[in-house]
XYZ file of C-alpha atoms in Angstrom:
658
model
C -58.052 65.256 71.510
C -58.547 63.313 74.515
C -62.097 64.275 74.905
C -63.002 63.710 71.316
C -61.532 60.690 70.683
C -64.089 60.010 73.994
C -66.761 60.718 72.466
C -65.812 59.162 69.086
C -65.752 56.241 70.675
C -69.412 56.852 72.330
C -70.585 57.256 68.688
C -69.292 53.844 67.645
C -70.212 52.047 69.971
C -74.085 53.516 69.303
C -74.065 53.289 65.876
C -73.115 49.063 66.196
C -75.866 48.428 69.116
C -78.276 49.926 66.277
C -77.225 47.942 64.205
C -77.573 44.664 65.593
C -81.502 45.661 66.692
C -81.968 46.529 63.221
C -80.752 42.407 61.709
C -82.923 41.766 64.794
C -85.855 43.055 63.206
C -84.480 41.646 59.558
C -83.910 39.018 61.161
C -86.885 37.963 62.420
C -88.785 38.795 58.847
C -86.655 36.920 57.011
C -87.965 34.283 59.651
C -91.670 34.317 58.700
C -91.189 34.424 55.102
C -89.343 31.646 54.578
C -91.040 29.639 56.493
C -94.395 29.263 55.242
C -92.292 29.575 51.546
C -91.503 26.059 52.341
C -94.672 25.054 52.812
C -95.416 26.067 49.886
C -92.655 24.448 48.288
C -92.977 20.870 49.489
C -96.373 21.116 47.544
C -95.416 21.237 44.618
C -92.474 18.668 45.281
C -95.205 15.595 46.198
C -97.114 17.082 42.336
C -94.796 16.391 40.684
C -93.496 13.330 41.836
C -96.775 11.975 40.789
C -95.589 12.451 37.272
C -92.869 9.836 37.088
C -95.178 6.992 35.154
C -95.586 9.343 31.230
C -92.014 9.770 31.807
C -92.088 5.719 31.144
C -94.380 6.085 28.573
C -92.484 8.543 26.935
C -89.643 6.663 26.413
C -90.843 3.447 25.157
C -92.704 5.745 21.915
C -89.606 7.248 21.462
C -87.483 3.522 21.303
C -89.716 2.138 19.163
C -89.626 5.023 16.620
C -86.301 5.011 16.866
C -86.094 1.180 15.619
C -87.698 3.031 11.795
C -85.329 5.339 11.077
C -82.955 3.091 8.784
C -86.552 2.250 6.668
C -86.603 6.074 6.578
C -83.132 6.066 4.898
C -83.326 3.840 2.564
C -86.744 5.845 1.380
C -84.660 9.021 1.029
C -82.404 6.931 -1.379
C -84.996 5.374 -3.292
C -85.561 8.772 -4.339
C -82.395 10.389 -5.368
C -81.883 7.479 -7.286
C -84.971 7.569 -9.032
C -84.544 11.661 -9.015
C -80.885 10.794 -10.864
C -82.573 7.932 -13.392
C -85.101 9.951 -14.273
C -83.282 12.780 -14.948
C -81.018 10.513 -17.238
C -83.878 9.463 -18.854
C -85.051 12.872 -19.790
C -81.129 14.020 -20.941
C -81.383 11.493 -23.397
C -84.655 12.209 -25.001
C -83.292 16.245 -25.134
C -79.611 15.145 -26.216
C -81.566 13.015 -29.017
C -83.152 15.565 -30.379
C -80.398 18.214 -29.732
C -77.980 15.718 -31.984
C -81.115 14.651 -34.935
C -80.995 18.585 -35.909
C -77.341 19.599 -35.473
C -77.450 16.531 -37.609
C -79.891 17.457 -40.185
C -78.164 21.249 -40.139
C -75.104 19.602 -40.892
C -76.475 18.408 -44.365
C -77.895 21.245 -45.524
C -74.489 23.331 -44.680
C -71.909 20.502 -46.639
C -74.825 20.080 -49.592
C -74.716 24.229 -49.321
C -70.498 24.803 -48.884
C -69.853 21.846 -51.849
C -71.994 24.644 -54.537
C -70.395 27.749 -53.506
C -66.922 25.747 -53.773
C -68.167 25.007 -57.648
C -68.205 28.807 -57.479
C -65.048 29.821 -57.190
C -62.552 28.243 -58.007
C -61.084 30.634 -60.525
C -61.202 33.073 -57.734
C -57.819 35.678 -56.692
C -56.428 35.348 -60.847
C -57.143 38.794 -61.633
C -55.268 40.437 -57.801
C -51.970 40.738 -59.557
C -52.859 42.623 -61.747
C -54.634 45.301 -59.793
C -51.783 45.140 -57.700
C -49.314 46.248 -59.911
C -51.304 49.317 -61.054
C -51.671 50.312 -57.209
C -48.508 50.010 -57.531
C -47.975 52.564 -60.395
C -50.361 54.916 -59.086
C -48.902 54.791 -55.313
C -45.151 55.595 -57.334
C -46.900 58.862 -59.636
C -49.131 59.382 -55.830
C -45.560 60.368 -54.573
C -43.781 62.969 -57.025
C -47.095 65.204 -57.384
C -46.737 65.184 -54.002
C -43.020 66.685 -54.263
C -43.856 68.640 -56.445
C -46.295 69.995 -54.476
C -44.062 70.611 -51.695
C -42.299 71.861 -53.543
C -44.361 74.713 -55.380
C -45.083 75.388 -51.609
C -41.634 76.385 -50.548
C -41.078 78.439 -53.380
C -43.696 80.154 -52.086
C -42.628 80.641 -48.714
C -38.670 81.691 -50.204
C -41.008 85.028 -52.714
C -42.099 85.342 -49.616
C -38.591 86.146 -47.741
C -37.146 88.016 -50.522
C -40.358 90.123 -50.721
C -40.306 90.830 -47.128
C -36.527 91.204 -47.310
C -36.431 93.634 -49.853
C -39.212 95.369 -48.430
C -36.936 96.182 -45.017
C -33.537 97.194 -48.072
C -35.894 99.528 -48.725
C -37.271 101.042 -45.781
C -34.259 100.704 -44.177
C -32.123 102.607 -46.907
C -34.795 104.993 -46.906
C -33.695 106.149 -43.038
C -30.306 105.818 -43.695
C -30.385 108.646 -46.596
C -32.043 110.702 -44.251
C -30.255 110.478 -41.403
C -27.886 111.086 -43.411
C -28.887 114.364 -44.370
C -29.638 115.592 -40.943
C -26.336 114.833 -40.164
C -25.288 117.145 -42.652
C -27.497 119.786 -41.550
C -26.772 119.669 -38.499
C -23.171 119.109 -39.183
C -23.205 122.266 -40.865
C -25.264 123.757 -38.859
C -21.874 123.458 -36.197
C -19.140 124.783 -38.094
C -20.779 128.063 -39.135
C -21.433 127.850 -35.202
C -17.504 127.596 -34.357
C -17.512 131.229 -33.682
C -20.217 131.564 -30.560
C -18.815 129.297 -29.445
C -15.048 129.988 -29.326
C -16.713 133.567 -28.081
C -18.666 131.517 -25.643
C -14.815 130.838 -24.038
C -13.611 134.659 -24.674
C -12.584 137.215 -21.040
C -12.046 140.438 -21.037
C -8.605 141.653 -20.458
C -7.856 137.659 -21.716
C -5.763 136.465 -25.102
C -8.018 135.866 -28.631
C -7.030 132.616 -29.781
C -7.308 133.369 -32.573
C -6.577 137.207 -33.511
C -4.510 138.085 -30.031
C -7.177 140.592 -28.558
C -7.823 141.968 -25.552
C -10.346 143.940 -25.667
C -13.388 141.896 -26.973
C -15.731 144.403 -27.808
C -18.564 142.542 -30.786
C -18.527 138.894 -29.803
C -20.200 136.653 -31.880
C -23.094 135.004 -31.024
C -23.524 130.796 -30.819
C -27.066 129.999 -32.758
C -29.828 128.203 -30.334
C -29.834 125.657 -32.114
C -26.329 124.490 -33.235
C -25.186 121.305 -32.070
C -22.423 119.961 -29.756
C -19.583 118.263 -30.612
C -20.594 114.942 -28.330
C -24.268 115.593 -30.104
C -22.499 115.447 -33.392
C -20.408 112.196 -32.512
C -23.806 110.522 -31.347
C -25.445 110.925 -34.778
C -22.146 110.167 -36.529
C -22.542 106.642 -34.336
C -26.569 106.510 -35.222
C -25.527 106.795 -39.497
C -22.737 104.546 -39.062
C -25.348 101.973 -37.485
C -28.753 102.837 -39.738
C -25.887 102.149 -42.716
C -24.907 98.759 -41.564
C -28.810 97.266 -40.856
C -29.395 98.755 -44.488
C -26.120 97.037 -45.989
C -26.494 93.933 -43.578
C -30.651 93.724 -45.256
C -29.579 93.746 -48.972
C -27.301 91.434 -48.371
C -29.997 89.240 -47.071
C -32.657 89.859 -49.155
C -29.486 88.945 -52.663
C -29.113 85.544 -51.037
C -33.094 85.098 -50.262
C -33.404 86.371 -54.318
C -30.045 83.112 -55.398
C -32.536 81.377 -53.636
C -35.675 82.163 -55.365
C -34.304 81.374 -59.028
C -32.787 78.329 -57.417
C -36.756 76.096 -56.105
C -38.348 78.172 -59.047
C -36.061 76.889 -61.644
C -36.392 72.832 -60.020
C -40.426 73.680 -59.759
C -40.350 74.075 -63.324
C -38.936 71.226 -64.415
C -40.633 68.924 -62.195
C -43.734 70.109 -64.344
C -43.151 70.464 -67.470
C -41.609 66.221 -66.893
C -44.765 65.494 -64.911
C -47.830 67.416 -65.333
C -46.254 68.604 -69.363
C -46.893 71.558 -70.352
C -48.367 73.988 -67.914
C -47.348 77.636 -66.945
C -46.307 77.804 -63.192
C -48.719 79.760 -61.225
C -51.380 77.068 -62.320
C -49.730 74.042 -62.082
C -50.800 74.040 -57.944
C -54.740 73.499 -59.396
C -53.456 71.159 -61.933
C -51.697 68.973 -59.275
C -54.499 68.678 -57.244
C -56.620 68.007 -59.919
C -53.961 65.168 -60.054
C -54.415 64.038 -56.622
C -57.735 63.473 -56.624
C -57.930 61.834 -59.934
C -54.390 59.431 -58.278
C -56.770 59.035 -55.020
C -60.110 57.716 -56.969
C -58.316 55.530 -59.068
C -56.422 53.758 -55.982
C -60.449 53.289 -54.299
C -61.764 51.659 -56.720
C -58.240 49.722 -56.586
C -58.531 48.201 -53.248
C -62.228 47.253 -53.888
C -61.054 44.753 -56.050
C -58.421 44.269 -54.550
C -60.112 44.006 -51.090
C -62.789 41.408 -53.492
C -60.378 39.075 -55.050
C -58.943 38.439 -51.402
C -61.660 37.433 -49.677
C -62.993 34.904 -52.620
C -59.883 33.446 -52.171
C -60.077 34.133 -48.044
C -63.152 32.332 -48.541
C -62.333 29.277 -50.429
C -59.578 28.390 -48.131
C -61.771 28.574 -45.480
C -64.505 26.395 -47.306
C -61.814 23.820 -48.371
C -60.234 23.953 -44.899
C -63.148 23.384 -43.361
C -65.750 20.949 -44.832
C -63.049 17.042 -44.144
C -63.594 19.273 -39.866
C -68.031 18.997 -41.105
C -67.839 15.402 -42.707
C -66.331 14.148 -39.654
C -68.505 16.131 -36.972
C -71.819 14.814 -39.083
C -69.973 10.718 -38.499
C -68.895 11.059 -34.567
C -72.550 12.002 -34.437
C -73.786 9.792 -36.091
C -72.418 7.305 -33.304
C -73.721 9.573 -30.411
C -77.272 9.318 -31.155
C -77.070 5.098 -30.998
C -73.984 5.244 -28.107
C -77.717 7.864 -26.424
C -79.976 5.177 -27.199
C -78.901 2.768 -25.501
C -78.176 4.543 -22.373
C -82.197 6.190 -22.712
C -83.435 2.061 -22.780
C -81.301 0.685 -20.121
C -82.388 4.060 -16.711
C -86.519 4.096 -18.599
C -85.967 -0.242 -16.732
C -84.166 0.844 -13.854
C -86.741 3.832 -12.956
C -89.780 1.256 -13.048
C -87.528 -1.056 -10.226
C -87.468 2.346 -8.382
C -90.381 3.545 -8.189
C -92.197 -0.199 -6.925
C -89.707 -0.683 -4.273
C -90.883 3.160 -3.354
C -94.490 1.983 -2.807
C -93.861 -0.254 -0.396
C -91.684 2.091 1.603
C -94.321 4.257 2.245
C -96.566 2.202 2.437
C -95.238 1.013 6.041
C -94.070 3.686 7.225
C -96.354 6.764 9.642
C -93.941 10.301 8.793
C -92.934 11.021 5.090
C -89.624 11.184 6.016
C -86.932 10.477 8.401
C -86.599 14.270 9.577
C -90.608 13.738 10.619
C -89.732 10.777 12.379
C -86.384 12.764 14.758
C -87.959 15.261 15.226
C -91.286 13.184 16.847
C -87.755 12.001 18.558
C -86.545 14.050 20.037
C -90.753 15.742 21.141
C -90.768 12.494 23.059
C -87.321 13.307 24.395
C -87.763 17.068 25.880
C -90.858 16.101 27.075
C -89.417 13.636 29.253
C -87.013 15.121 30.177
C -88.492 18.299 31.165
C -91.115 16.153 33.259
C -88.125 15.265 35.303
C -86.402 18.530 35.192
C -89.474 19.602 37.474
C -88.740 17.344 39.559
C -85.436 17.568 40.745
C -85.416 21.733 40.278
C -89.200 20.892 43.062
C -86.803 19.230 45.119
C -83.456 21.380 45.298
C -85.944 24.141 46.029
C -87.432 22.457 48.997
C -84.137 21.956 50.062
C -82.488 24.941 49.739
C -85.640 26.975 52.110
C -85.145 24.312 54.534
C -81.455 25.539 55.405
C -82.603 28.530 55.003
C -85.053 28.632 57.454
C -81.874 26.806 60.075
C -79.615 29.852 58.624
C -81.978 32.237 60.248
C -82.105 30.940 64.046
C -79.009 30.709 64.437
C -77.777 33.903 63.078
C -80.995 35.382 65.478
C -78.921 33.576 68.459
C -76.482 35.665 67.878
C -77.466 38.482 67.256
C -79.299 39.171 70.688
C -76.449 38.681 72.095
C -74.168 41.721 70.883
C -77.737 43.579 72.076
C -78.243 42.053 75.447
C -76.402 44.116 78.581
C -75.570 47.279 76.174
C -77.321 50.335 77.830
C -78.764 53.433 75.767
C -76.870 55.848 73.739
C -78.123 59.035 72.499
C -75.555 59.497 69.746
C -77.286 62.694 68.244
C -75.918 64.802 71.481
C -72.718 62.472 70.935
C -72.489 64.535 67.354
C -73.010 68.053 68.991
C -70.468 66.996 71.290
C -68.464 65.854 68.193
C -68.637 69.159 66.257
C -67.929 71.337 69.009
C -65.097 69.991 69.555
C -63.591 69.963 66.433
C -64.252 73.614 66.263
C -62.527 74.425 68.708
C -59.400 71.849 67.671
C -59.421 73.574 64.351
C -59.565 77.451 65.519
C -56.318 76.455 67.730
C -54.490 75.137 65.446
C -55.096 78.029 62.480
C -54.121 80.408 65.074
C -50.660 78.438 66.102
C -50.073 78.280 62.778
C -50.060 82.443 61.472
C -47.895 83.175 64.712
C -45.697 80.783 63.730
C -46.137 81.653 59.843
C -45.585 85.384 61.769
C -43.151 84.794 63.694
C -40.154 83.740 60.935
C -41.485 86.122 58.452
C -40.393 88.430 60.962
C -37.922 86.477 61.989
C -35.930 85.929 58.312
C -36.771 90.107 57.621
C -34.386 91.455 60.299
C -31.895 89.598 59.205
C -32.286 90.708 55.685
C -32.362 94.369 57.293
C -29.804 94.315 59.622
C -27.613 92.619 56.240
C -27.632 94.567 53.347
C -28.463 98.217 54.694
C -24.951 99.489 54.635
C -24.640 97.249 51.124
C -27.636 99.761 49.728
C -26.156 102.351 50.489
C -23.194 101.674 48.277
C -24.426 100.485 45.263
C -26.573 103.319 45.380
C -23.875 106.109 45.168
C -22.228 103.761 42.368
C -25.341 103.037 40.154
C -25.425 106.664 40.300
C -22.199 107.657 38.057
C -22.384 104.598 36.376
C -25.761 105.370 34.920
C -24.988 108.495 34.211
C -21.522 107.065 31.845
C -23.594 104.433 30.387
C -26.505 106.999 29.111
C -23.708 109.032 27.931
C -22.220 105.867 26.150
C -25.565 104.743 24.702
C -26.767 108.026 23.686
C -29.757 107.852 27.121
C -29.691 111.725 28.195
C -33.287 112.323 28.241
C -34.040 116.105 25.924
C -30.005 115.426 23.726
C -30.198 113.905 20.573
C -29.684 109.961 20.829
C -25.907 109.540 19.803
C -24.506 106.758 20.758
C -20.653 106.302 21.013
C -19.555 104.624 18.851
C -21.664 106.454 15.929
C -20.091 109.255 17.663
C -17.178 107.917 16.513
C -17.693 107.014 13.123
C -19.730 109.881 12.201
C -15.838 111.673 11.567
C -14.978 108.186 8.953
C -18.589 108.799 7.271
C -18.288 112.994 7.296
C -14.502 111.978 5.518
C -16.238 109.549 3.282
C -18.834 112.129 2.696
C -16.388 114.149 1.620
C -14.583 111.481 -1.532
C -18.391 110.473 -2.528
C -19.119 114.067 -3.424
C -16.265 114.932 -5.901
C -17.863 111.410 -7.620
C -21.313 112.380 -7.399
C -21.508 115.873 -9.250
C -18.832 114.575 -12.285
C -21.859 111.809 -12.127
C -25.232 114.420 -11.678
C -23.164 116.603 -13.444
C -23.011 118.554 -11.011
C -27.098 119.247 -9.484
C -26.396 116.493 -6.045
C -24.082 117.055 -3.031
C -24.330 113.944 -0.115
C -24.498 115.947 4.001
C -25.000 114.334 7.322
C -28.027 115.164 8.810
C -26.292 117.145 11.740
C -29.311 117.444 13.390
C -32.676 114.316 14.405
C -35.925 115.025 13.309
C -36.782 114.107 16.789
C -34.436 113.143 19.397
C -36.571 109.675 20.243
C -34.850 106.918 18.203
C -31.089 107.396 17.691
C -29.430 109.626 15.045
C -25.770 110.695 13.357
C -25.222 108.701 10.938
C -28.578 109.971 8.560
C -27.620 111.245 5.045
C -29.281 113.894 2.976
C -28.843 115.066 -0.055
C -28.855 118.866 -1.822
C -29.849 119.815 -4.892
C -28.318 122.696 -6.165
C -30.275 123.536 -9.072
C -33.122 124.264 -6.641
C -31.389 125.109 -3.460
C -32.941 122.686 -1.290
C -32.648 119.356 1.505
C -33.584 116.137 1.458
C -33.330 113.310 2.808
C -31.788 110.645 0.144
C -34.727 108.654 -0.299
C -36.488 111.509 -2.360
C -34.050 110.194 -4.416
C -34.768 108.165 -7.366
C -33.891 104.604 -8.827
C -30.573 105.783 -11.187
C -30.220 109.179 -9.133
C -30.257 106.083 -5.658
C -27.807 104.037 -8.460
C -25.212 106.890 -9.057
C -24.911 108.008 -4.999
C -24.744 104.153 -4.503
C -21.931 104.234 -6.378
C -19.898 106.978 -5.371
C -20.515 105.926 -1.557
C -18.260 102.568 -2.483
C -15.697 104.861 -4.066
C -15.356 107.444 -1.280
C -15.515 104.431 1.424
C -12.589 102.929 -0.952
C -10.750 106.492 -1.319
C -11.017 106.524 2.975
C -9.993 102.852 3.723
C -5.870 103.799 0.977
C -6.102 107.181 2.559
C -6.706 105.778 6.219
C -3.899 102.153 6.349
C -1.283 102.860 4.496
C -0.805 99.606 4.285
C -3.680 99.062 1.637
C -4.611 99.703 -1.496
C -7.770 98.599 -3.431
C -7.121 98.617 -6.915
C -9.554 96.478 -8.479
C -13.932 97.117 -8.010
C -16.742 95.453 -9.486
C -20.334 96.390 -9.630
C -23.009 94.048 -10.617
C -26.374 95.703 -12.262
C -27.776 99.050 -11.218
C -27.593 100.203 -14.970
C -30.811 99.195 -15.676
C -32.581 102.150 -13.980
C -29.667 104.354 -15.895
C -31.485 106.819 -18.477
C -29.744 107.092 -21.148
C -27.834 110.746 -19.561
C -27.015 109.571 -16.658
C -25.520 106.046 -17.792
C -23.613 108.134 -19.728
C -21.509 110.347 -16.620
C -21.459 106.987 -14.256
C -19.282 105.726 -17.012
C -17.286 107.740 -17.072
C -16.653 108.794 -14.141
C -15.697 104.560 -13.670
C -13.485 104.891 -17.043
C -11.712 108.509 -15.145
C -11.389 105.777 -11.570
C -9.721 103.358 -14.047
C -7.032 105.910 -15.623
C -3.557 103.783 -13.606
C -3.421 101.002 -12.370
C -6.768 100.330 -11.245
C -9.212 97.700 -12.684
C -12.809 98.660 -12.625
C -14.963 95.372 -13.420
C -18.912 95.940 -14.670
C -20.998 93.559 -13.933
C -25.014 93.891 -16.277
C -27.574 92.823 -19.227
C -27.757 96.550 -20.062
C -27.359 96.802 -23.592
C -25.752 100.039 -24.462
C -23.518 98.929 -21.908
C -21.928 96.179 -24.767
C -20.355 99.373 -26.605
C -19.037 100.788 -24.438
C -16.733 97.734 -22.514
C -13.859 97.306 -25.096
C -12.318 93.886 -22.790
C -15.095 91.099 -22.120
C -16.126 88.294 -20.641
C -19.582 86.793 -21.984
C -20.941 84.447 -20.159
C -23.522 82.655 -22.202
C -25.782 79.262 -20.812
C -25.929 76.493 -23.112
C -29.349 73.738 -23.154
C -27.173 70.972 -22.162
C -26.950 72.316 -19.217
C -23.829 74.439 -17.660
C -22.458 77.237 -18.997
C -19.330 78.596 -21.094
C -17.476 82.194 -21.380
C -15.581 83.913 -23.849
C -12.469 86.553 -24.077
C -13.611 89.082 -26.152
C -10.357 91.907 -26.048
């Protein structure tokens, strides 16, 4: 480092000497250039000083011209006055012409209005008679429109009656056909009683009719024989159709009464308004009368409008005549006033024109602006010459001062060079580079060795401290890992069943057993639920997957394959099974209320019946089952209901139906 500092000092000294020599060369060159420039600037300065007399001449000319500026101002004022007075004279002439034209036109209008007023003396006398006739026609139109609307209302009532009558006839026919069908099936059912009873007979058990324990010739049940449930459903349908037919009959009777009432009123109004006309021809007769009424009203409106125009025109003329007479008098007075102004202005114009001629003969320029421009030009030229003299003197003085400064600087630079020995800068730079490279290599080596030493010492200390702990931790990890894999169901090659799931499987099996007793009823013995014993694969968690056994085809498959209605029944069965298991396992807990929200809309008629039967059986005793649904078929099966309806004004209301 000491050698490196000495080399840097020698390089810095060598650079200072080189810089001083460069400054000396530059000083000598600039001194020669400034000496030559001083001679040129001195010559220019003498030439500019010779122009001093021209400045005096230009200044005197500007002062002489400045003395005439007030005359230019008077010239401008007189020109404005002449223009203003001439404008007034021209406007007066135009005004007199306009007033004369207005006077002639107004006299012609007054003559025309007086003549028109004579022709309108009797205007408006027939208007009241026309308006009376129009009121009678308007009253007639109201009666005709009322009759027209009554006829339309009667036709609408007739259409409704005929539609209701047709609906009644169709429903009555349908009720009759269903009644015949019911009687036929009921007869078949009664005739098949022996076959139905025979289905229940068993060998060596007494017959409920004859008491025999031997049944050698059992009666056969017809294939098309209906069941008691089917007959009950058909009986309900017959009752519903008969009710619908009776309601249609009552509606048709009510509409017939309304039709007769409307028809009687229409016939009375036809006789009063149209006279002896058939009711079927009344509509066309009303249209004809309305058209005639409209034409008459339009004609009267035209006559009334004409009368109104005449009276309005008469009032306007009577109001306008005095105003126009006043206007004529005002125009005559204004004409005299304008003539006086015109005469006065013509005299002033002549006087101003004479003064303008005198001023123009006296002045050199046409306007004050041109004179002022000339003054500015004289002053600008004088100032330019003066600035040139001052600028030339300033440049000559500055050059002289700079030349003296260069001579003084040269002496100072020479002192920096005198007595100094020559130094080889390039050689010293090479020595510096070699020393810096060697120093860097030593620093890098020392840094690496220190880093390795520190890391090795720290690692040795950690190894000694942690070796014993590692052995203990590895032993504990071995048995904790095995326990964890067992509890979390992560043992390789076995099913993934967690400890929690393993415990839940026991409860889930008991819930499924109780749920199947409900599901068998709902599905008519088709389905049983069963927990899947083996997982489909050993990758994911298992143990609580659910399958279904289909007793119709003997298959076992996932519950995901069930239809929407079947899934609903399975869900309902599981809910009931869970409730039964909770009551059985927890002695103090009693679940005596259940609400089922929706889901019934996905069931077919048979499935819906099975689900309702299961819920009905569930409600035996003290248990309450509530169904929340929009399915219309359920309304007929539920005896006690709470019906919630929304009000149009907002909110809703609940109605209890027992």
